[in-house]
Amino acid sequence: MTNTNGYRRGTRYLFARPFRKHGVIPLSTYMKVYKRGDIVDIKGNGAIQKGLPHKFYHGKTGRIFNVTPHAVGVIVNKQVRNRIMQKRINVRIEHVKHSNSRLDFLNRVKKIELLKKEAKEKNIKLDESQLKRKPIGPRPAHFVSTKNNEPQTVNPIPYEFIA
C-alpha cells in the first residue's frame, strides 16, 4: 500500500495531545499578548484543527509580522534546496507560544549594564573578559585515592550452555 499525500500525513503522534492533557484548552493560552516583532515557537495543537500549521513548521521559531483577532502571521525560515526562504504563515494563537530563546541574551544584557553602571560609579575600567561569555573549560586534574577503593577488573561472564 502506498503512502497517502494528505496535508496531515505522518502526524499521528506529532499532533497527538500529551498524556493527561486532553480536553479544554486553558484560558491563559488566549490571554497572552502577541505584538509585531515578538519571537514565537510554533507548536501545533491537535485539539484545534483551525489554523493548524503544516507539520514542517512544528517546532520552528519565527518572528510575528501580523496580528489579527484570532491568529498571528509568522515569518519562518525554510530551506528549499540551495537557499533559505522566508515563509509567511498565518497560525492561530493556540499553536504558538512566546519563545525563551532570547531570554538568556536579554538577561545577559541587563547584567552587563549593571556591571557598567557600578564600574562608572567606582571609576573602574572594565576588562573585555568581564563582559563576554566564557566557555566552560575542562575540569581540573585530580588524583583518585585507592585507600578504601580497590580497583576492580571487569571481565566478561563466560557463556554457559544449559541443556
Tab-separated table of C-alpha atoms in Angstrom:
chain	number	residue	atom	x	y	z
A	1	MET	CA	0.000	0.000	0.000
A	2	THR	CA	1.439	3.386	-0.971
A	3	ASN	CA	1.717	6.377	1.302
A	4	THR	CA	-1.034	8.952	1.121
A	5	ASN	CA	-0.139	12.539	0.371
A	6	GLY	CA	-2.525	14.410	2.645
A	7	TYR	CA	-1.821	17.654	4.466
A	8	ARG	CA	-1.524	15.841	7.813
A	9	ARG	CA	0.329	12.786	6.533
A	10	GLY	CA	2.596	11.210	9.158
A	11	THR	CA	1.321	13.311	12.061
A	12	ARG	CA	-0.365	10.563	14.104
A	13	TYR	CA	1.949	11.136	17.071
A	14	LEU	CA	3.152	14.636	16.163
A	15	PHE	CA	-0.206	16.334	16.725
A	16	ALA	CA	-1.485	13.887	19.356
A	17	ARG	CA	-2.210	15.503	22.711
A	18	PRO	CA	0.144	14.528	25.552
A	19	PHE	CA	-0.882	12.118	28.292
A	20	ARG	CA	-3.474	13.712	30.633
A	21	LYS	CA	-3.519	16.931	28.600
A	22	HIS	CA	-6.748	16.296	26.678
A	23	GLY	CA	-9.875	18.398	26.993
A	24	VAL	CA	-10.461	22.118	27.254
A	25	ILE	CA	-7.525	24.373	26.438
A	26	PRO	CA	-6.580	26.699	29.330
A	27	LEU	CA	-7.763	30.303	29.032
A	28	SER	CA	-4.219	31.565	29.621
A	29	THR	CA	-3.459	30.453	26.044
A	30	TYR	CA	-5.942	33.030	24.764
A	31	MET	CA	-4.960	35.782	27.229
A	32	LYS	CA	-1.372	36.086	26.022
A	33	VAL	CA	-0.489	39.283	24.176
A	34	TYR	CA	1.444	38.991	20.924
A	35	LYS	CA	2.985	42.022	19.251
A	36	ARG	CA	4.764	42.552	15.952
A	37	GLY	CA	8.411	41.604	16.251
A	38	ASP	CA	7.879	39.034	19.037
A	39	ILE	CA	9.781	35.768	18.664
A	40	VAL	CA	7.469	32.748	18.939
A	41	ASP	CA	7.768	28.973	18.812
A	42	ILE	CA	5.296	27.144	16.597
A	43	LYS	CA	3.842	24.011	18.171
A	44	GLY	CA	0.740	22.556	16.556
A	45	ASN	CA	-2.098	21.685	18.932
A	46	GLY	CA	-4.045	18.717	17.589
A	47	ALA	CA	-7.179	19.613	19.567
A	48	ILE	CA	-7.709	22.731	17.441
A	49	GLN	CA	-7.781	21.936	13.740
A	50	LYS	CA	-8.424	25.521	12.623
A	51	GLY	CA	-5.300	27.489	11.827
A	52	LEU	CA	-3.086	24.435	12.352
A	53	PRO	CA	0.325	24.912	10.691
A	54	HIS	CA	1.781	22.343	8.325
A	55	LYS	CA	3.878	19.667	10.016
A	56	PHE	CA	7.079	21.191	8.611
A	57	TYR	CA	6.671	24.290	10.783
A	58	HIS	CA	6.078	22.293	14.006
A	59	GLY	CA	8.923	23.147	16.384
A	60	LYS	CA	10.197	26.070	14.312
A	61	THR	CA	10.842	29.547	15.685
A	62	GLY	CA	9.766	32.673	13.863
A	63	ARG	CA	9.019	36.373	14.199
A	64	ILE	CA	5.499	37.843	14.218
A	65	PHE	CA	4.750	40.215	11.348
A	66	ASN	CA	0.957	40.487	11.635
A	67	VAL	CA	-1.637	40.211	14.416
A	68	THR	CA	-5.341	39.533	13.862
A	69	PRO	CA	-8.088	38.895	16.467
A	70	HIS	CA	-7.634	35.097	16.497
A	71	ALA	CA	-4.323	34.488	14.737
A	72	VAL	CA	-0.844	35.794	14.101
A	73	GLY	CA	1.294	35.943	10.992
A	74	VAL	CA	4.750	34.450	11.497
A	75	ILE	CA	7.870	34.689	9.336
A	76	VAL	CA	9.746	31.365	9.403
A	77	ASN	CA	12.927	30.350	7.609
A	78	LYS	CA	12.610	27.314	5.355
A	79	GLN	CA	15.451	25.688	3.475
A	80	VAL	CA	14.462	24.899	-0.094
A	81	ARG	CA	17.327	23.144	-1.899
A	82	ASN	CA	20.200	25.651	-2.014
A	83	ARG	CA	18.552	28.674	-0.407
A	84	ILE	CA	16.744	29.700	2.760
A	85	MET	CA	13.369	31.283	2.071
A	86	GLN	CA	11.397	33.459	4.440
A	87	LYS	CA	7.921	31.944	4.545
A	88	ARG	CA	4.973	33.921	5.891
A	89	ILE	CA	2.349	31.716	7.510
A	90	ASN	CA	-0.835	32.509	9.411
A	91	VAL	CA	-1.295	30.463	12.563
A	92	ARG	CA	-3.969	30.620	15.254
A	93	ILE	CA	-2.697	31.580	18.700
A	94	GLU	CA	-3.388	28.097	20.094
A	95	HIS	CA	-0.440	26.872	18.026
A	96	VAL	CA	2.180	29.465	19.088
A	97	LYS	CA	3.907	30.443	22.326
A	98	HIS	CA	6.477	33.052	23.277
A	99	SER	CA	9.995	31.766	22.719
A	100	ASN	CA	12.573	31.597	25.506
A	101	SER	CA	15.452	31.691	23.016
A	102	ARG	CA	16.072	35.399	23.588
A	103	LEU	CA	15.657	35.463	27.387
A	104	ASP	CA	19.251	34.442	28.112
A	105	PHE	CA	20.545	37.214	25.875
A	106	LEU	CA	18.297	39.857	27.470
A	107	ASN	CA	19.290	38.760	30.987
A	108	ARG	CA	22.955	38.953	29.998
A	109	VAL	CA	22.486	42.473	28.616
A	110	LYS	CA	20.872	43.595	31.901
A	111	LYS	CA	23.727	42.075	33.917
A	112	ILE	CA	26.339	43.813	31.754
A	113	GLU	CA	24.524	47.152	32.111
A	114	LEU	CA	24.610	46.782	35.916
A	115	LEU	CA	28.333	45.969	35.802
A	116	LYS	CA	28.998	49.036	33.644
A	117	LYS	CA	26.964	51.264	35.953
A	118	GLU	CA	28.816	50.035	39.061
A	119	ALA	CA	32.176	50.445	37.305
A	120	LYS	CA	31.315	54.006	36.304
A	121	GLU	CA	30.401	54.909	39.891
A	122	LYS	CA	33.672	53.440	41.225
A	123	ASN	CA	35.753	54.749	38.289
A	124	ILE	CA	36.962	51.254	37.394
A	125	LYS	CA	37.791	50.274	33.844
A	126	LEU	CA	36.043	47.028	32.910
A	127	ASP	CA	38.044	44.363	31.156
A	128	GLU	CA	36.675	42.849	27.942
A	129	SER	CA	36.719	39.392	29.556
A	130	GLN	CA	34.257	40.559	32.238
A	131	LEU	CA	31.669	41.485	29.614
A	132	LYS	CA	31.888	38.445	27.345
A	133	ARG	CA	30.768	34.884	27.905
A	134	LYS	CA	33.460	32.345	28.637
A	135	PRO	CA	33.193	28.725	27.567
A	136	ILE	CA	33.250	26.222	30.396
A	137	GLY	CA	36.768	24.815	30.444
A	138	PRO	CA	37.839	21.275	31.241
A	139	ARG	CA	37.612	20.091	34.826
A	140	PRO	CA	40.849	20.419	36.827
A	141	ALA	CA	43.052	17.341	37.215
A	142	HIS	CA	42.880	15.381	40.461
A	143	PHE	CA	44.137	12.152	41.980
A	144	VAL	CA	41.743	9.319	42.810
A	145	SER	CA	42.512	7.772	46.166
A	146	THR	CA	42.596	3.959	46.237
A	147	LYS	CA	42.935	3.684	50.016
A	148	ASN	CA	39.444	2.269	50.653
A	149	ASN	CA	38.584	1.996	46.977
A	150	GLU	CA	40.323	-1.008	45.427
A	151	PRO	CA	40.367	-1.028	41.605
A	152	GLN	CA	38.090	-3.692	40.134
A	153	THR	CA	38.906	-5.580	36.983
A	154	VAL	CA	35.913	-6.039	34.743
A	155	ASN	CA	35.781	-9.351	32.875
A	156	PRO	CA	33.045	-10.738	30.666
A	157	ILE	CA	30.975	-13.557	32.159
A	158	PRO	CA	31.616	-16.811	30.247
A	159	TYR	CA	28.613	-18.131	28.367
A	160	GLU	CA	27.193	-21.329	29.873
A	161	PHE	CA	25.106	-23.571	27.694
A	162	ILE	CA	22.345	-25.236	29.723
A	163	ALA	CA	20.797	-28.254	28.022
